[in-house]
PDB file of C-alpha atoms in Angstrom:
ATOM      1  CA  MET E   9       0.000   0.000   0.000  1.00 50.00           C
ATOM      2  CA  ILE E  10       1.266   3.477  -0.770  1.00 50.00           C
ATOM      3  CA  SER E  11      -0.205   6.741   0.299  1.00 52.00           C
ATOM      4  CA  THR E  12       1.009   9.669  -1.750  1.00 48.00           C
ATOM      5  CA  SER E  13       0.327  12.038   1.155  1.00 48.00           C
ATOM      6  CA  PRO E  14       2.550  11.624   3.057  1.00 65.00           C
ATOM      7  CA  PHE E  15       4.539   9.218   0.931  1.00 91.00           C
ATOM      8  CA  THR E  16       4.210   6.060   2.978  1.00 94.00           C
ATOM      9  CA  TRP E  17       4.342   2.477   1.837  1.00 95.00           C
ATOM     10  CA  ARG E  18       3.205  -0.300   4.180  1.00 96.00           C
ATOM     11  CA  ARG E  19       4.245  -3.920   4.149  1.00 96.00           C
ATOM     12  CA  ARG E  20       4.287  -6.891   6.483  1.00 98.00           C
ATOM     13  CA  VAL E  21       7.619  -8.515   7.294  1.00 98.00           C
ATOM     14  CA  GLY E  22       7.599 -11.983   5.773  1.00 97.00           C
ATOM     15  CA  MET E  23       9.452 -15.167   6.649  1.00 97.00           C
ATOM     16  CA  ALA E  24      11.864 -14.646   3.735  1.00 97.00           C
ATOM     17  CA  ASP E  25      12.855 -11.260   5.230  1.00 97.00           C
ATOM     18  CA  VAL E  26      14.163 -12.526   8.557  1.00 97.00           C
ATOM     19  CA  ASP E  27      17.091 -14.493   9.946  1.00 96.00           C
ATOM     20  CA  ALA E  28      16.945 -17.533  12.240  1.00 95.00           C
ATOM     21  CA  TRP E  29      16.073 -15.263  15.187  1.00 96.00           C
ATOM     22  CA  GLY E  30      13.061 -13.722  13.444  1.00 96.00           C
ATOM     23  CA  ILE E  31      14.792 -10.362  12.947  1.00 97.00           C
ATOM     24  CA  VAL E  32      14.867  -8.615   9.570  1.00 97.00           C
ATOM     25  CA  TRP E  33      18.206  -9.135   7.838  1.00 96.00           C
ATOM     26  CA  TYR E  34      19.824  -5.702   7.439  1.00 94.00           C
ATOM     27  CA  GLY E  35      20.014  -5.853   3.638  1.00 95.00           C
ATOM     28  CA  ASN E  36      16.249  -6.165   3.388  1.00 97.00           C
ATOM     29  CA  TYR E  37      15.794  -2.601   4.646  1.00 97.00           C
ATOM     30  CA  TRP E  38      17.265  -1.502   1.305  1.00 96.00           C
ATOM     31  CA  VAL E  39      14.764  -3.761  -0.484  1.00 96.00           C
ATOM     32  CA  TYR E  40      11.926  -2.069   1.424  1.00 97.00           C
ATOM     33  CA  CYS E  41      13.249   1.349   0.375  1.00 97.00           C
ATOM     34  CA  ASP E  42      13.530   0.237  -3.245  1.00 95.00           C
ATOM     35  CA  GLU E  43       9.951  -1.069  -3.208  1.00 95.00           C
ATOM     36  CA  ALA E  44       8.628   2.147  -1.642  1.00 96.00           C
ATOM     37  CA  ARG E  45      10.579   4.353  -4.060  1.00 95.00           C
ATOM     38  CA  ALA E  46       9.299   2.354  -7.052  1.00 94.00           C
ATOM     39  CA  GLU E  47       5.683   2.620  -5.899  1.00 94.00           C
ATOM     40  CA  LEU E  48       6.013   6.347  -5.246  1.00 94.00           C
ATOM     41  CA  LEU E  49       7.526   6.980  -8.674  1.00 94.00           C
ATOM     42  CA  ARG E  50       4.864   4.770 -10.269  1.00 93.00           C
ATOM     43  CA  ALA E  51       2.152   6.914  -8.626  1.00 92.00           C
ATOM     44  CA  PHE E  52       3.609   9.919 -10.487  1.00 93.00           C
ATOM     45  CA  ASP E  53       3.917   8.199 -13.879  1.00 91.00           C
ATOM     46  CA  LEU E  54       7.584   7.314 -13.451  1.00 92.00           C
ATOM     47  CA  ALA E  55       7.342   3.530 -13.348  1.00 90.00           C
ATOM     48  CA  PRO E  56      10.453   1.603 -14.381  1.00 85.00           C
ATOM     49  CA  ALA E  57       8.939   0.954 -17.809  1.00 88.00           C
ATOM     50  CA  SER E  58       8.534   4.690 -18.431  1.00 90.00           C
ATOM     51  CA  PHE E  59      12.261   5.243 -17.851  1.00 90.00           C
ATOM     52  CA  LEU E  60      13.051   2.433 -20.266  1.00 90.00           C
ATOM     53  CA  ALA E  61      10.693   3.926 -22.860  1.00 91.00           C
ATOM     54  CA  LEU E  62      12.678   7.171 -22.564  1.00 92.00           C
ATOM     55  CA  GLU E  63      15.912   5.185 -22.972  1.00 93.00           C
ATOM     56  CA  LEU E  64      16.999   6.117 -19.466  1.00 94.00           C
ATOM     57  CA  ARG E  65      18.248   3.873 -16.700  1.00 94.00           C
ATOM     58  CA  PRO E  66      17.921   5.149 -13.132  1.00 94.00           C
ATOM     59  CA  VAL E  67      20.696   3.620 -11.022  1.00 94.00           C
ATOM     60  CA  VAL E  68      21.550   4.007  -7.347  1.00 96.00           C
ATOM     61  CA  VAL E  69      25.032   5.471  -6.874  1.00 96.00           C
ATOM     62  CA  GLU E  70      24.976   6.373  -3.163  1.00 96.00           C
ATOM     63  CA  LEU E  71      23.641   4.635  -0.053  1.00 96.00           C
ATOM     64  CA  ASP E  72      23.681   5.766   3.544  1.00 97.00           C
ATOM     65  CA  GLY E  73      21.874   4.361   6.511  1.00 97.00           C
ATOM     66  CA  ARG E  74      21.516   4.007  10.228  1.00 97.00           C
ATOM     67  CA  TYR E  75      19.753   1.080  11.849  1.00 96.00           C
ATOM     68  CA  LEU E  76      18.003   2.000  15.091  1.00 97.00           C
ATOM     69  CA  LEU E  77      15.933  -1.019  16.165  1.00 97.00           C
ATOM     70  CA  PRO E  78      15.123  -4.370  14.569  1.00 97.00           C
ATOM     71  CA  ALA E  79      11.937  -5.166  12.726  1.00 97.00           C
ATOM     72  CA  ARG E  80      10.623  -8.664  13.376  1.00 97.00           C
ATOM     73  CA  TYR E  81       8.721 -11.376  11.566  1.00 97.00           C
ATOM     74  CA  ASP E  82       5.028 -10.581  10.941  1.00 97.00           C
ATOM     75  CA  GLU E  83       5.267  -6.935  12.044  1.00 98.00           C
ATOM     76  CA  GLU E  84       3.808  -4.286   9.792  1.00 98.00           C
ATOM     77  CA  ILE E  85       6.228  -1.542   8.867  1.00 98.00           C
ATOM     78  CA  ASP E  86       5.768   1.792   7.122  1.00 97.00           C
ATOM     79  CA  VAL E  87       8.407   3.169   4.795  1.00 97.00           C
ATOM     80  CA  HIS E  88       8.185   6.968   4.703  1.00 96.00           C
ATOM     81  CA  VAL E  89       9.773   8.479   1.610  1.00 96.00           C
ATOM     82  CA  HIS E  90      10.959  12.062   1.202  1.00 94.00           C
ATOM     83  CA  VAL E  91      12.297  13.263  -2.148  1.00 94.00           C
ATOM     84  CA  SER E  92      14.728  16.164  -2.243  1.00 92.00           C
ATOM     85  CA  PRO E  93      14.772  18.448  -5.287  1.00 92.00           C
ATOM     86  CA  PRO E  94      17.003  16.982  -7.992  1.00 90.00           C
ATOM     87  CA  ARG E  95      20.476  18.393  -8.535  1.00 87.00           C
ATOM     88  CA  GLY E  96      20.971  18.150 -12.268  1.00 87.00           C
ATOM     89  CA  ALA E  97      19.899  14.584 -12.986  1.00 86.00           C
ATOM     90  CA  ARG E  98      20.659  13.337  -9.427  1.00 92.00           C
ATOM     91  CA  LEU E  99      17.603  12.137  -7.513  1.00 93.00           C
ATOM     92  CA  PRO E 100      18.069  12.094  -3.706  1.00 95.00           C
ATOM     93  CA  PHE E 101      15.626  10.050  -1.586  1.00 96.00           C
ATOM     94  CA  GLN E 102      15.394   9.818   2.195  1.00 96.00           C
ATOM     95  CA  PHE E 103      13.585   6.990   3.954  1.00 97.00           C
ATOM     96  CA  GLU E 104      12.452   6.371   7.490  1.00 97.00           C
ATOM     97  CA  ILE E 105      11.193   2.893   8.303  1.00 97.00           C
ATOM     98  CA  ARG E 106       8.821   2.764  11.275  1.00 97.00           C
ATOM     99  CA  ARG E 107       6.951   0.035  13.091  1.00 98.00           C
ATOM    100  CA  THR E 108       3.304   0.609  12.171  1.00 97.00           C
ATOM    101  CA  ALA E 109       1.863  -0.310  15.572  1.00 97.00           C
ATOM    102  CA  ASP E 110       3.630   2.446  17.524  1.00 97.00           C
ATOM    103  CA  ALA E 111       5.439   4.570  14.856  1.00 96.00           C
ATOM    104  CA  THR E 112       8.811   3.700  16.411  1.00 97.00           C
ATOM    105  CA  PRO E 113      11.650   4.546  13.989  1.00 97.00           C
ATOM    106  CA  LEU E 114      13.568   1.414  13.011  1.00 98.00           C
ATOM    107  CA  ALA E 115      15.946   2.762  10.360  1.00 97.00           C
ATOM    108  CA  ARG E 116      16.862   5.953   8.530  1.00 97.00           C
ATOM    109  CA  LEU E 117      18.298   5.477   5.066  1.00 97.00           C
ATOM    110  CA  SER E 118      19.013   7.508   1.967  1.00 96.00           C
ATOM    111  CA  THR E 119      19.858   6.829  -1.640  1.00 97.00           C
ATOM    112  CA  THR E 120      20.859   8.919  -4.619  1.00 96.00           C
ATOM    113  CA  MET E 121      20.014   7.861  -8.131  1.00 95.00           C
ATOM    114  CA  VAL E 122      21.402   9.142 -11.406  1.00 96.00           C
ATOM    115  CA  LEU E 123      20.135   8.667 -14.925  1.00 95.00           C
ATOM    116  CA  LEU E 124      22.183   6.816 -17.517  1.00 95.00           C
ATOM    117  CA  ARG E 125      21.663   6.388 -21.224  1.00 94.00           C
ATOM    118  CA  PRO E 126      21.713   2.794 -22.570  1.00 93.00           C
ATOM    119  CA  THR E 127      25.353   3.385 -23.567  1.00 95.00           C
ATOM    120  CA  GLY E 128      26.213   4.033 -19.911  1.00 93.00           C
ATOM    121  CA  GLU E 129      26.641   7.771 -20.517  1.00 95.00           C
ATOM    122  CA  LEU E 130      25.624   9.920 -17.541  1.00 95.00           C
ATOM    123  CA  VAL E 131      22.691  12.298 -18.070  1.00 94.00           C
ATOM    124  CA  TYR E 132      23.591  15.713 -16.644  1.00 92.00           C
ATOM    125  CA  LEU E 133      20.326  17.614 -17.070  1.00 91.00           C
ATOM    126  CA  MET E 134      16.953  16.189 -16.123  1.00 90.00           C
ATOM    127  CA  PRO E 135      14.897  15.619 -19.284  1.00 91.00           C
ATOM    128  CA  GLU E 136      11.559  17.453 -19.344  1.00 92.00           C
ATOM    129  CA  SER E 137       9.729  14.104 -19.596  1.00 91.00           C
ATOM    130  CA  VAL E 138      11.096  13.235 -16.142  1.00 92.00           C
ATOM    131  CA  ARG E 139      11.248  16.734 -14.675  1.00 92.00           C
ATOM    132  CA  ALA E 140       7.500  17.442 -15.086  1.00 94.00           C
ATOM    133  CA  PRO E 141       6.304  14.379 -13.106  1.00 93.00           C
ATOM    134  CA  LEU E 142       9.009  15.028 -10.500  1.00 93.00           C
ATOM    135  CA  GLU E 143       7.813  18.602 -10.092  1.00 94.00           C
ATOM    136  CA  ARG E 144       4.270  17.283  -9.492  1.00 94.00           C
ATOM    137  CA  LEU E 145       5.650  14.850  -6.920  1.00 94.00           C
ATOM    138  CA  LEU E 146       7.635  17.590  -5.136  1.00 94.00           C
ATOM    139  CA  ALA E 147       4.614  19.935  -5.146  1.00 93.00           C
ATOM    140  CA  ALA E 148       2.383  17.239  -3.626  1.00 92.00           C
ATOM    141  CA  GLN E 149       5.036  16.500  -1.018  1.00 91.00           C
ATOM    142  CA  ALA E 150       5.421  20.211  -0.127  1.00 91.00           C
ATOM    143  CA  ALA E 151       1.633  20.650   0.144  1.00 89.00           C
ATOM    144  CA  LYS E 152       1.373  17.719   2.546  1.00 85.00           C
ATOM    145  CA  GLU E 153       4.321  18.894   4.642  1.00 83.00           C
ATOM    146  CA  SER E 154       2.849  22.406   4.998  1.00 83.00           C
ATOM    147  CA  ALA E 155      -0.620  21.090   5.930  1.00 74.00           C
TER     148      ALA E 155
END
């Protein structure tokens, strides 16, 4: 489930997400962020297929994160996504993963994506076909944050 105001994606921690102790394996937090980012972009007409149709490949080039508390098997978690304004064709995303039941922060993570052409060439300026939906996304985010 994704809510585009605020940008929150909910999921339940499954058996495949946890280790032998029933705690989410640390790498899966990045999977949750990737899923939330994809659903948010899809809600603003920037699904992976739309990037491919534009002959662009969004790739993650930076990761940063801090784990605060573990998520556990069968808990519901919310992934809150904040998008910073792009710098050139760099797309910065910040994530906070919280336990749904009590809104306890579990992790704070961030990623930066860039756009590549199929040849691997870096795109320096955001194409209008991507910039327009991103501007809608940023406007919706700003409206929710000021409400």
